[in-house]
mmCIF file of C-alpha atoms and ligand atoms in Angstrom:
data_model
loop_
_atom_site.group_PDB
_atom_site.id
_atom_site.type_symbol
_atom_site.label_atom_id
_atom_site.label_comp_id
_atom_site.label_asym_id
_atom_site.label_seq_id
_atom_site.Cartn_x
_atom_site.Cartn_y
_atom_site.Cartn_z
ATOM 1 C CA PRO A 289 -67.044 41.036 -1.268
ATOM 2 C CA GLU A 290 -65.892 42.032 -4.764
ATOM 3 C CA GLU A 291 -69.549 42.304 -5.693
ATOM 4 C CA CYS A 292 -69.951 45.867 -4.387
ATOM 5 C CA ARG A 293 -69.705 48.590 -6.973
ATOM 6 C CA VAL A 294 -68.586 52.150 -6.308
ATOM 7 C CA TYR A 295 -72.035 53.640 -6.790
ATOM 8 C CA GLU A 296 -73.636 50.934 -4.652
ATOM 9 C CA PHE A 297 -71.230 51.742 -1.847
ATOM 10 C CA ALA A 298 -72.017 55.444 -2.246
ATOM 11 C CA GLU A 299 -75.766 54.784 -2.087
ATOM 12 C CA ALA A 300 -75.361 52.543 0.954
ATOM 13 C CA CYS A 301 -73.612 55.253 2.974
ATOM 14 C CA GLY A 302 -75.470 58.285 1.655
ATOM 15 C CA LYS A 303 -72.624 59.763 -0.381
ATOM 16 C CA THR A 304 -72.480 60.596 -4.032
ATOM 17 C CA ALA A 305 -70.486 58.413 -6.376
ATOM 18 C CA SER A 306 -68.178 61.343 -7.181
ATOM 19 C CA GLU A 307 -67.358 61.819 -3.482
ATOM 20 C CA VAL A 308 -66.310 58.185 -3.286
ATOM 21 C CA ILE A 309 -64.392 58.395 -6.550
ATOM 22 C CA SER A 310 -62.506 61.488 -5.400
ATOM 23 C CA VAL A 311 -61.537 59.883 -2.074
ATOM 24 C CA LEU A 312 -60.196 56.880 -3.967
ATOM 25 C CA PHE A 313 -58.451 59.191 -6.426
ATOM 26 C CA GLY A 314 -56.794 60.934 -3.453
ATOM 27 C CA LEU A 315 -55.489 57.505 -2.448
ATOM 28 C CA GLY A 316 -54.081 56.951 -5.921
ATOM 29 C CA MET A 317 -56.865 54.746 -7.270
ATOM 30 C CA LEU A 318 -58.491 55.466 -10.571
ATOM 31 C CA VAL A 319 -62.037 54.058 -10.625
ATOM 32 C CA THR A 320 -65.383 54.692 -12.253
ATOM 33 C CA LYS A 321 -68.753 54.368 -10.563
ATOM 34 C CA ASN A 322 -69.319 50.901 -12.034
ATOM 35 C CA ASP A 323 -66.070 49.399 -10.782
ATOM 36 C CA PHE A 324 -66.128 46.787 -8.050
ATOM 37 C CA LEU A 325 -64.520 47.542 -4.697
ATOM 38 C CA LYS A 326 -62.394 44.984 -2.908
ATOM 39 C CA GLN A 327 -62.689 44.247 0.784
ATOM 40 C CA ASP A 328 -59.583 46.328 1.733
ATOM 41 C CA GLU A 329 -60.768 49.256 -0.410
ATOM 42 C CA LEU A 330 -64.120 49.145 1.358
ATOM 43 C CA GLU A 331 -62.365 49.205 4.720
ATOM 44 C CA ILE A 332 -60.191 52.185 3.717
ATOM 45 C CA LEU A 333 -63.282 54.034 2.520
ATOM 46 C CA GLY A 334 -65.009 53.256 5.790
ATOM 47 C CA GLU A 335 -62.113 54.846 7.696
ATOM 48 C CA GLU A 336 -62.050 57.867 5.399
ATOM 49 C CA PHE A 337 -65.767 58.480 5.845
ATOM 50 C CA GLY A 338 -65.738 57.541 9.526
ATOM 51 C CA ILE A 339 -68.341 54.793 9.117
ATOM 52 C CA GLU A 340 -68.321 51.142 9.985
ATOM 53 C CA VAL A 341 -68.298 48.845 6.975
ATOM 54 C CA THR A 342 -69.567 45.293 7.199
ATOM 55 C CA VAL A 343 -69.227 43.315 4.023
ATOM 56 C CA ARG A 344 -72.201 41.177 3.093
ATOM 57 C CA ASP A 345 -72.542 39.370 -0.195
ATOM 58 C CA ALA A 346 -75.382 41.003 -2.108
ATOM 59 C CA LEU A 347 -75.737 37.942 -4.276
ATOM 60 C CA GLU A 348 -75.919 35.612 -1.319
ATOM 61 C CA ASP A 349 -79.609 34.842 -1.598
ATOM 62 C CA VAL A 350 -79.709 34.426 -5.339
ATOM 63 C CA ASN A 351 -76.492 32.431 -5.450
ATOM 64 C CA TYR A 352 -77.780 29.583 -3.391
ATOM 65 C CA VAL A 353 -81.165 28.860 -4.962
ATOM 66 C CA GLU A 354 -79.738 25.720 -6.557
ATOM 67 C CA GLU A 355 -78.654 24.432 -3.160
ATOM 68 C CA TYR A 356 -81.937 25.452 -1.515
ATOM 69 C CA ALA A 357 -83.692 23.164 -3.999
ATOM 70 C CA ASP A 358 -81.833 20.187 -2.500
ATOM 71 C CA GLU A 359 -83.270 20.970 0.921
ATOM 72 C CA ASP A 360 -86.642 20.024 -0.516
ATOM 73 C CA ILE A 361 -85.559 16.440 -1.161
ATOM 74 C CA ASP A 362 -87.288 13.932 1.105
ATOM 75 C CA GLU A 363 -85.570 10.553 1.180
ATOM 76 C CA THR A 364 -88.785 8.817 2.199
ATOM 77 C CA ASN A 365 -90.079 9.673 -1.286
ATOM 78 C CA TYR A 366 -87.094 8.140 -3.043
ATOM 79 C CA VAL A 367 -87.691 6.009 -6.097
ATOM 80 C CA THR A 368 -85.174 4.316 -8.383
ATOM 81 C CA ARG A 369 -84.355 6.541 -11.319
ATOM 82 C CA PRO A 370 -82.877 5.656 -14.723
ATOM 83 C CA PRO A 371 -79.128 6.119 -15.235
ATOM 84 C CA VAL A 372 -77.766 9.021 -17.260
ATOM 85 C CA VAL A 373 -74.963 7.884 -19.532
ATOM 86 C CA THR A 374 -72.427 10.186 -21.178
ATOM 87 C CA ILE A 375 -70.459 9.050 -24.206
ATOM 88 C CA MET A 376 -66.914 10.351 -24.576
ATOM 89 C CA GLY A 377 -63.968 9.554 -26.804
ATOM 90 C CA HIS A 378 -61.530 10.693 -29.448
ATOM 91 C CA VAL A 379 -62.941 12.538 -32.459
ATOM 92 C CA ASP A 380 -64.161 10.258 -35.263
ATOM 93 C CA HIS A 381 -64.136 7.153 -33.079
ATOM 94 C CA GLY A 382 -67.907 7.000 -33.511
ATOM 95 C CA LYS A 383 -69.629 8.705 -30.530
ATOM 96 C CA THR A 384 -72.331 10.322 -32.596
ATOM 97 C CA SER A 385 -72.837 7.248 -34.789
ATOM 98 C CA LEU A 386 -73.161 5.040 -31.722
ATOM 99 C CA LEU A 387 -75.729 7.355 -30.115
ATOM 100 C CA ASP A 388 -77.740 7.475 -33.318
ATOM 101 C CA LYS A 389 -77.584 3.704 -33.749
ATOM 102 C CA ILE A 390 -78.716 2.994 -30.192
ATOM 103 C CA ARG A 391 -81.605 5.370 -30.639
ATOM 104 C CA SER A 392 -82.780 4.001 -33.962
ATOM 105 C CA ALA A 393 -82.400 0.418 -32.716
ATOM 106 C CA LYS A 394 -84.365 1.031 -29.527
ATOM 107 C CA VAL A 395 -87.161 3.398 -30.413
ATOM 108 C CA ALA A 396 -90.360 1.634 -31.489
ATOM 109 C CA SER A 397 -90.431 1.301 -35.272
ATOM 110 C CA GLY A 398 -93.511 3.498 -35.682
ATOM 111 C CA GLU A 399 -91.630 6.385 -34.154
ATOM 112 C CA ALA A 400 -88.255 5.655 -35.683
ATOM 113 C CA GLY A 401 -89.456 6.905 -39.051
ATOM 114 C CA GLY A 402 -89.431 10.453 -37.793
ATOM 115 C CA ILE A 403 -85.933 10.170 -36.392
ATOM 116 C CA THR A 404 -83.448 11.377 -38.902
ATOM 117 C CA GLN A 405 -81.838 14.230 -37.070
ATOM 118 C CA HIS A 406 -79.186 13.708 -34.408
ATOM 119 C CA ILE A 407 -80.241 14.908 -30.961
ATOM 120 C CA SER A 408 -78.056 15.520 -27.954
ATOM 121 C CA ALA A 409 -80.035 13.624 -25.313
ATOM 122 C CA TYR A 410 -82.666 10.886 -25.331
ATOM 123 C CA THR A 411 -84.062 8.039 -23.294
ATOM 124 C CA VAL A 412 -84.378 4.442 -24.516
ATOM 125 C CA ASP A 413 -86.120 1.417 -23.122
ATOM 126 C CA GLN A 414 -84.079 -1.743 -22.663
ATOM 127 C CA ASN A 415 -86.328 -4.645 -21.622
ATOM 128 C CA GLY A 416 -88.580 -2.377 -19.590
ATOM 129 C CA GLN A 417 -85.794 -0.309 -18.035
ATOM 130 C CA LYS A 418 -84.935 3.195 -19.085
ATOM 131 C CA ILE A 419 -81.508 4.612 -19.917
ATOM 132 C CA THR A 420 -80.844 8.256 -20.785
ATOM 133 C CA PHE A 421 -77.954 9.080 -23.100
ATOM 134 C CA VAL A 422 -76.177 12.403 -23.471
ATOM 135 C CA ASP A 423 -73.790 13.436 -26.190
ATOM 136 C CA THR A 424 -71.348 15.900 -24.661
ATOM 137 C CA PRO A 425 -70.041 18.449 -27.124
ATOM 138 C CA GLY A 426 -66.600 17.844 -25.630
ATOM 139 C CA HIS A 427 -64.855 17.128 -22.380
ATOM 140 C CA ALA A 428 -64.343 20.855 -21.730
ATOM 141 C CA ALA A 429 -68.124 21.156 -21.540
ATOM 142 C CA PHE A 430 -68.249 18.046 -19.374
ATOM 143 C CA SER A 431 -65.807 19.572 -16.879
ATOM 144 C CA ALA A 432 -67.656 22.895 -16.952
ATOM 145 C CA MET A 433 -70.877 21.096 -16.067
ATOM 146 C CA ARG A 434 -69.195 19.281 -13.222
ATOM 147 C CA SER A 435 -67.785 22.497 -11.786
ATOM 148 C CA ARG A 436 -71.225 24.161 -11.986
ATOM 149 C CA GLY A 437 -72.804 21.282 -10.118
ATOM 150 C CA ALA A 438 -74.829 20.363 -13.191
ATOM 151 C CA ASP A 439 -73.242 16.963 -12.986
ATOM 152 C CA VAL A 440 -75.863 14.701 -14.511
ATOM 153 C CA THR A 441 -73.634 11.812 -15.532
ATOM 154 C CA ASP A 442 -73.941 8.496 -13.676
ATOM 155 C CA ILE A 443 -72.002 6.243 -16.042
ATOM 156 C CA ILE A 444 -69.373 7.079 -18.660
ATOM 157 C CA ILE A 445 -68.835 5.195 -21.880
ATOM 158 C CA ILE A 446 -65.438 5.698 -23.457
ATOM 159 C CA VAL A 447 -65.555 4.965 -27.158
ATOM 160 C CA VAL A 448 -62.312 3.707 -28.704
ATOM 161 C CA ALA A 449 -62.158 2.790 -32.392
ATOM 162 C CA ALA A 450 -60.910 -0.788 -32.770
ATOM 163 C CA ASP A 451 -58.851 0.135 -35.820
ATOM 164 C CA ASP A 452 -57.285 3.253 -34.352
ATOM 165 C CA GLY A 453 -56.746 2.549 -30.645
ATOM 166 C CA VAL A 454 -55.950 5.003 -27.870
ATOM 167 C CA LYS A 455 -55.378 8.568 -29.103
ATOM 168 C CA PRO A 456 -54.495 11.807 -27.277
ATOM 169 C CA GLN A 457 -58.143 12.697 -26.681
ATOM 170 C CA THR A 458 -58.819 9.177 -25.429
ATOM 171 C CA GLU A 459 -56.138 9.762 -22.795
ATOM 172 C CA GLU A 460 -57.721 13.057 -21.765
ATOM 173 C CA VAL A 461 -61.117 11.422 -21.571
ATOM 174 C CA ILE A 462 -59.700 8.633 -19.382
ATOM 175 C CA SER A 463 -58.384 11.157 -16.877
ATOM 176 C CA HIS A 464 -61.664 13.135 -16.849
ATOM 177 C CA ALA A 465 -63.653 9.949 -16.452
ATOM 178 C CA LYS A 466 -61.472 8.728 -13.586
ATOM 179 C CA ALA A 467 -61.704 12.119 -11.851
ATOM 180 C CA SER A 468 -65.499 12.013 -12.045
ATOM 181 C CA GLY A 469 -65.628 8.829 -9.988
ATOM 182 C CA CYS A 470 -68.337 7.420 -12.297
ATOM 183 C CA PRO A 471 -68.213 3.784 -13.395
ATOM 184 C CA ILE A 472 -66.627 3.487 -16.839
ATOM 185 C CA ILE A 473 -67.479 1.094 -19.669
ATOM 186 C CA VAL A 474 -65.239 0.907 -22.723
ATOM 187 C CA ALA A 475 -67.073 0.509 -26.017
ATOM 188 C CA VAL A 476 -64.609 -0.723 -28.608
ATOM 189 C CA ASN A 477 -66.296 0.550 -31.755
ATOM 190 C CA LYS A 478 -65.932 -0.279 -35.451
ATOM 191 C CA ILE A 479 -65.392 -3.999 -34.788
ATOM 192 C CA ASP A 480 -66.997 -4.591 -38.196
ATOM 193 C CA LYS A 481 -63.786 -3.342 -39.811
ATOM 194 C CA GLU A 482 -61.232 -5.799 -41.086
ATOM 195 C CA SER A 483 -58.457 -3.860 -39.400
ATOM 196 C CA ALA A 484 -60.253 -3.995 -36.028
ATOM 197 C CA ASN A 485 -57.995 -5.153 -33.204
ATOM 198 C CA MET A 486 -59.724 -5.619 -29.857
ATOM 199 C CA ASP A 487 -56.574 -6.923 -28.136
ATOM 200 C CA MET A 488 -54.556 -3.904 -29.194
ATOM 201 C CA VAL A 489 -57.177 -1.615 -27.623
ATOM 202 C CA LYS A 490 -57.284 -3.703 -24.438
ATOM 203 C CA ALA A 491 -53.498 -3.633 -24.126
ATOM 204 C CA GLN A 492 -53.318 0.125 -24.674
ATOM 205 C CA MET A 493 -56.055 0.728 -22.137
ATOM 206 C CA ALA A 494 -54.526 -1.668 -19.607
ATOM 207 C CA GLU A 495 -51.314 0.368 -19.807
ATOM 208 C CA ARG A 496 -53.402 3.305 -18.603
ATOM 209 C CA GLU A 497 -54.862 1.496 -15.623
ATOM 210 C CA MET A 498 -58.035 0.541 -17.428
ATOM 211 C CA THR A 499 -57.605 -3.218 -17.220
ATOM 212 C CA PRO A 500 -60.311 -5.367 -18.827
ATOM 213 C CA VAL A 501 -62.340 -7.710 -16.622
ATOM 214 C CA ASP A 502 -61.182 -10.729 -18.664
ATOM 215 C CA TRP A 503 -57.586 -9.675 -17.987
ATOM 216 C CA GLY A 504 -58.163 -9.599 -14.251
ATOM 217 C CA GLY A 505 -59.146 -5.927 -14.032
ATOM 218 C CA ASP A 506 -62.481 -4.263 -13.337
ATOM 219 C CA VAL A 507 -63.351 -2.467 -16.580
ATOM 220 C CA GLU A 508 -65.881 -3.962 -18.987
ATOM 221 C CA PHE A 509 -64.873 -3.830 -22.663
ATOM 222 C CA ILE A 510 -67.698 -4.330 -25.132
ATOM 223 C CA GLY A 511 -67.072 -4.720 -28.827
ATOM 224 C CA VAL A 512 -69.657 -2.747 -30.810
ATOM 225 C CA SER A 513 -70.386 -1.537 -34.298
ATOM 226 C CA ALA A 514 -72.315 1.665 -34.758
ATOM 227 C CA LEU A 515 -72.507 0.694 -38.404
ATOM 228 C CA ASN A 516 -74.349 -2.640 -38.144
ATOM 229 C CA GLY A 517 -75.530 -2.649 -34.531
ATOM 230 C CA THR A 518 -73.319 -5.493 -33.223
ATOM 231 C CA GLY A 519 -72.906 -5.448 -29.447
ATOM 232 C CA ILE A 520 -75.464 -2.755 -28.720
ATOM 233 C CA ASP A 521 -77.679 -5.000 -26.591
ATOM 234 C CA ASP A 522 -74.586 -6.147 -24.702
ATOM 235 C CA LEU A 523 -73.645 -2.553 -24.042
ATOM 236 C CA LEU A 524 -77.122 -1.633 -22.795
ATOM 237 C CA GLU A 525 -77.344 -4.705 -20.553
ATOM 238 C CA ASN A 526 -73.986 -3.761 -19.085
ATOM 239 C CA ILE A 527 -75.161 -0.233 -18.395
ATOM 240 C CA LEU A 528 -78.162 -1.634 -16.514
ATOM 241 C CA ILE A 529 -75.912 -3.862 -14.385
ATOM 242 C CA GLN A 530 -73.697 -0.900 -13.463
ATOM 243 C CA SER A 531 -76.755 1.217 -12.808
ATOM 244 C CA GLU A 532 -78.235 -1.346 -10.440
ATOM 245 C CA MET A 533 -75.035 -1.330 -8.389
ATOM 246 C CA LEU A 534 -75.186 2.453 -8.137
ATOM 247 C CA GLU A 535 -78.674 2.309 -6.576
ATOM 248 C CA LEU A 536 -79.680 5.586 -8.190
ATOM 249 C CA LYS A 537 -82.490 7.279 -6.275
ATOM 250 C CA ALA A 538 -84.299 10.595 -6.483
ATOM 251 C CA ASP A 539 -87.412 12.299 -5.131
ATOM 252 C CA PRO A 540 -90.033 12.905 -7.854
ATOM 253 C CA THR A 541 -92.033 15.196 -5.544
ATOM 254 C CA ALA A 542 -89.155 17.550 -4.628
ATOM 255 C CA LYS A 543 -88.733 21.011 -6.083
ATOM 256 C CA VAL A 544 -87.636 20.314 -9.633
ATOM 257 C CA LYS A 545 -83.940 20.543 -10.421
ATOM 258 C CA GLY A 546 -82.162 19.658 -13.618
ATOM 259 C CA ALA A 547 -79.376 20.530 -15.999
ATOM 260 C CA VAL A 548 -79.312 22.297 -19.336
ATOM 261 C CA VAL A 549 -77.376 20.018 -21.679
ATOM 262 C CA GLU A 550 -77.902 22.092 -24.800
ATOM 263 C CA SER A 551 -79.569 25.350 -25.774
ATOM 264 C CA LEU A 552 -80.264 27.423 -28.828
ATOM 265 C CA LEU A 553 -82.389 30.212 -30.210
ATOM 266 C CA GLU A 554 -84.931 28.760 -32.592
ATOM 267 C CA LYS A 555 -86.626 30.908 -35.180
ATOM 268 C CA GLY A 556 -90.267 31.376 -34.260
ATOM 269 C CA ARG A 557 -89.969 29.456 -30.979
ATOM 270 C CA GLY A 558 -87.463 31.563 -29.076
ATOM 271 C CA PRO A 559 -84.929 30.143 -26.622
ATOM 272 C CA VAL A 560 -85.015 26.336 -26.436
ATOM 273 C CA ALA A 561 -83.241 24.469 -23.639
ATOM 274 C CA THR A 562 -82.641 20.721 -23.612
ATOM 275 C CA ILE A 563 -83.005 19.719 -19.985
ATOM 276 C CA ILE A 564 -82.383 16.542 -17.982
ATOM 277 C CA VAL A 565 -84.436 16.270 -14.797
ATOM 278 C CA GLN A 566 -82.431 15.235 -11.726
ATOM 279 C CA ASN A 567 -85.013 15.640 -8.980
ATOM 280 C CA GLY A 568 -88.699 16.447 -8.932
ATOM 281 C CA THR A 569 -90.939 16.656 -11.982
ATOM 282 C CA LEU A 570 -90.774 19.465 -14.527
ATOM 283 C CA LYS A 571 -94.242 20.645 -15.549
ATOM 284 C CA VAL A 572 -95.683 23.083 -18.033
ATOM 285 C CA GLY A 573 -96.377 26.261 -16.062
ATOM 286 C CA ASP A 574 -93.377 25.883 -13.703
ATOM 287 C CA ASN A 575 -91.358 29.027 -13.061
ATOM 288 C CA ILE A 576 -87.758 28.182 -13.665
ATOM 289 C CA VAL A 577 -84.344 29.799 -13.365
ATOM 290 C CA CYS A 578 -81.388 28.632 -15.455
ATOM 291 C CA ASP A 579 -78.424 30.670 -14.274
ATOM 292 C CA THR A 580 -79.100 34.196 -15.630
ATOM 293 C CA THR A 581 -82.262 33.273 -17.540
ATOM 294 C CA TYR A 582 -85.800 32.655 -16.314
ATOM 295 C CA GLY A 583 -89.273 31.947 -17.542
ATOM 296 C CA ARG A 584 -92.575 30.186 -17.142
ATOM 297 C CA VAL A 585 -92.450 26.854 -18.951
ATOM 298 C CA LYS A 586 -94.710 27.371 -21.972
ATOM 299 C CA ALA A 587 -94.316 23.974 -23.581
ATOM 300 C CA ILE A 588 -92.243 20.823 -23.285
ATOM 301 C CA THR A 589 -91.468 18.450 -26.111
ATOM 302 C CA ASN A 590 -89.993 15.062 -25.293
ATOM 303 C CA ASP A 591 -86.999 13.456 -26.991
ATOM 304 C CA GLN A 592 -89.272 12.315 -29.823
ATOM 305 C CA GLY A 593 -90.458 15.826 -30.489
ATOM 306 C CA LYS A 594 -93.918 15.182 -29.034
ATOM 307 C CA PRO A 595 -95.570 17.716 -26.729
ATOM 308 C CA VAL A 596 -95.780 16.468 -23.130
ATOM 309 C CA LYS A 597 -97.093 18.034 -19.929
ATOM 310 C CA GLU A 598 -94.177 16.944 -17.778
ATOM 311 C CA LEU A 599 -90.715 15.383 -17.625
ATOM 312 C CA GLY A 600 -89.890 12.868 -14.919
ATOM 313 C CA LEU A 601 -86.660 11.701 -13.291
ATOM 314 C CA SER A 602 -83.709 11.360 -15.689
ATOM 315 C CA GLU A 603 -85.991 12.217 -18.588
ATOM 316 C CA THR A 604 -85.018 14.750 -21.181
ATOM 317 C CA GLY A 605 -86.815 17.142 -23.465
ATOM 318 C CA ASN A 606 -86.900 20.630 -24.903
ATOM 319 C CA VAL A 607 -88.319 23.444 -22.830
ATOM 320 C CA LEU A 608 -89.824 26.639 -24.223
ATOM 321 C CA GLY A 609 -90.568 29.830 -22.334
ATOM 322 C CA LEU A 610 -87.195 31.148 -21.164
ATOM 323 C CA ASN A 611 -86.493 34.851 -21.678
ATOM 324 C CA ASP A 612 -83.046 34.170 -23.101
ATOM 325 C CA VAL A 613 -80.777 31.297 -24.148
ATOM 326 C CA PRO A 614 -79.148 29.741 -21.061
ATOM 327 C CA VAL A 615 -75.552 28.520 -21.189
ATOM 328 C CA SER A 616 -75.307 24.774 -21.588
ATOM 329 C CA GLY A 617 -74.255 23.233 -18.333
ATOM 330 C CA ALA A 618 -76.456 25.625 -16.339
ATOM 331 C CA VAL A 619 -78.446 24.219 -13.443
ATOM 332 C CA MET A 620 -82.222 24.581 -13.714
ATOM 333 C CA VAL A 621 -84.350 25.096 -10.611
ATOM 334 C CA ALA A 622 -88.005 25.957 -10.137
ATOM 335 C CA GLN A 623 -89.174 28.875 -7.988
ATOM 336 C CA ASP A 624 -92.553 29.400 -6.376
ATOM 337 C CA SER A 625 -93.443 32.419 -8.471
ATOM 338 C CA GLU A 626 -92.472 34.014 -11.746
ATOM 339 C CA LYS A 627 -91.524 37.137 -9.787
ATOM 340 C CA GLU A 628 -88.947 35.247 -7.725
ATOM 341 C CA ALA A 629 -87.551 33.524 -10.799
ATOM 342 C CA ARG A 630 -87.274 36.843 -12.607
ATOM 343 C CA GLU A 631 -85.606 38.590 -9.676
ATOM 344 C CA ILE A 632 -82.990 35.876 -9.225
ATOM 345 C CA ALA A 633 -82.118 35.693 -12.908
ATOM 346 C CA THR A 634 -82.099 39.449 -13.515
ATOM 347 C CA THR A 635 -79.951 40.123 -10.426
ATOM 348 C CA ARG A 636 -77.447 37.615 -11.744
ATOM 349 C CA ALA A 637 -77.609 38.959 -15.288
ATOM 350 C CA GLU A 638 -77.098 42.546 -14.082
ATOM 351 C CA HIS A 639 -74.105 41.589 -11.985
ATOM 352 C CA ALA A 640 -72.607 39.626 -14.834
ATOM 353 C CA ARG A 641 -73.060 42.633 -17.133
ATOM 354 C CA ALA A 642 -71.641 45.073 -14.591
ATOM 355 C CA LYS A 643 -68.620 42.858 -14.117
ATOM 356 C CA GLU A 644 -68.001 42.773 -17.846
ATOM 357 C CA LEU A 645 -68.423 46.539 -18.007
ATOM 358 C CA SER A 646 -66.012 47.125 -15.149
ATOM 359 C CA LYS A 647 -63.472 44.850 -16.812
ATOM 360 C CA SER A 648 -63.657 46.799 -20.042
ATOM 361 C CA THR A 649 -63.440 50.195 -18.287
ATOM 362 C CA LYS A 650 -60.405 49.057 -16.362
ATOM 363 C CA VAL A 651 -58.676 48.045 -19.563
ATOM 364 C CA THR A 652 -59.425 51.462 -21.027
ATOM 365 C CA LEU A 653 -58.004 53.243 -17.990
ATOM 366 C CA GLU A 654 -54.903 51.088 -18.018
ATOM 367 C CA GLU A 655 -54.449 51.763 -21.702
ATOM 368 C CA MET A 656 -54.870 55.461 -20.999
ATOM 369 C CA SER A 657 -52.333 55.513 -18.192
ATOM 370 C CA GLY A 658 -49.974 53.715 -20.534
ATOM 371 C CA LEU A 659 -50.275 56.630 -22.931
ATOM 372 C CA ILE A 660 -49.638 59.313 -20.354
HETATM 373 P P1 GDP W 706 -67.453 11.111 -33.437
HETATM 374 O O1 GDP W 706 -66.561 12.232 -33.910
HETATM 375 O O2 GDP W 706 -66.799 10.335 -32.348
HETATM 376 O O3 GDP W 706 -68.834 11.554 -33.102
HETATM 377 O O4 GDP W 706 -67.530 10.072 -34.669
HETATM 378 P P2 GDP W 706 -68.675 9.873 -35.748
HETATM 379 O O5 GDP W 706 -69.847 9.196 -35.178
HETATM 380 O O6 GDP W 706 -68.913 11.164 -36.453
HETATM 381 O O7 GDP W 706 -67.992 8.819 -36.723
HETATM 382 C C1 GDP W 706 -66.803 9.116 -37.441
HETATM 383 C C2 GDP W 706 -66.725 8.266 -38.695
HETATM 384 O O8 GDP W 706 -66.618 6.875 -38.367
HETATM 385 C C3 GDP W 706 -67.951 8.379 -39.580
HETATM 386 O O9 GDP W 706 -67.535 8.395 -40.916
HETATM 387 C C4 GDP W 706 -68.739 7.113 -39.286
HETATM 388 O O10 GDP W 706 -69.519 6.700 -40.371
HETATM 389 C C5 GDP W 706 -67.639 6.115 -38.995
HETATM 390 N N1 GDP W 706 -68.075 5.076 -38.063
HETATM 391 C C6 GDP W 706 -68.637 5.266 -36.847
HETATM 392 N N2 GDP W 706 -68.902 4.098 -36.248
HETATM 393 C C7 GDP W 706 -68.509 3.138 -37.093
HETATM 394 C C8 GDP W 706 -68.510 1.694 -37.049
HETATM 395 O O11 GDP W 706 -68.940 1.066 -36.083
HETATM 396 N N3 GDP W 706 -67.989 1.033 -38.135
HETATM 397 C C9 GDP W 706 -67.492 1.686 -39.206
HETATM 398 N N4 GDP W 706 -67.019 0.965 -40.176
HETATM 399 N N5 GDP W 706 -67.479 3.022 -39.290
HETATM 400 C C10 GDP W 706 -67.972 3.747 -38.253
HETATM 401 MG MG1 MG W 707 -69.656 13.537 -32.816
#
């Protein structure tokens, strides 16, 4: 309803924008042609012009493309998919170090040589089973992804430093993790340190209803060291046990849907989006929409930087070919044609711009009336 602008209303009922503006002005409302009209304003205008107004959401079709993609899922095609694991915890407790250590420990040695740079998402192989890890830039981003429906996380690892214990951000992470409903594993990091105190961490966590299994609760605590690799196999085995209980399934033949976990503008390559595939298979040549951006997938590089033709379930890689940088946390869906993808994304982008514009004009008018 608030998606109808003054000039759009004027066009729809064969009036000029200034006629509409002057009627509203007569009613004591100061608007410009780009402002959005509310439902009651539309009804008043309808009465004034003697026409019947029915309010229909102009964005209706483009707003639901992400949900339409789910209609393409056929449960008879279900296969088991790898778990997607998100690592959270207080700053400096070792999230990034742990991710980097797992990756360097698990990627075949021939390839490990090239891995120096930290990346935000990757898949490892643990005794023939895959696990995808994601480094969230923060729990604000995690919540934003959840609210957008780009909720890729299956299992959460809360990292707590064994020498530092539960900190304010650990508490926040606990509440986010509980709200998500995902299984939680606590990785007690830095156990290589002399000052490490596993029991202190367990006690602090138990106070917050995160009682360790060996204390009669249901949360696994694994002592790890991102420095020397202690406990990493234990952690991965535990993830696989949790994953098996979740019975994660997806349809590799469905219309592809995924989430943008990171994005940037790269010199010479253009917009690059790091995507995790949730359903279907992402292929070079697919026409995709990521919120207000769109494009034909020009190239995909996997998490080892190698060009690939496609990304399968729970796999991650960088995608080239979008017209602009999508927000991280955006949902990605494929469309049948580039035209459809473009129309959906540009309609959204235009509305987003118009909304911004109308906000800024309103401020100006308010400021002006303040001066009068
Ligand atoms: P993040 O902010 O949670 O991503 O933490 P970082 O991974 O950046 O680590 C913060 C600091 O702790 C860095 O100086 C790391 O070298 C150090 N660190 C991380 N893991 C370990 C560990 O297992 N043992 C020791 N001794 N130091 C660690
Ligand atoms: Mg970090």
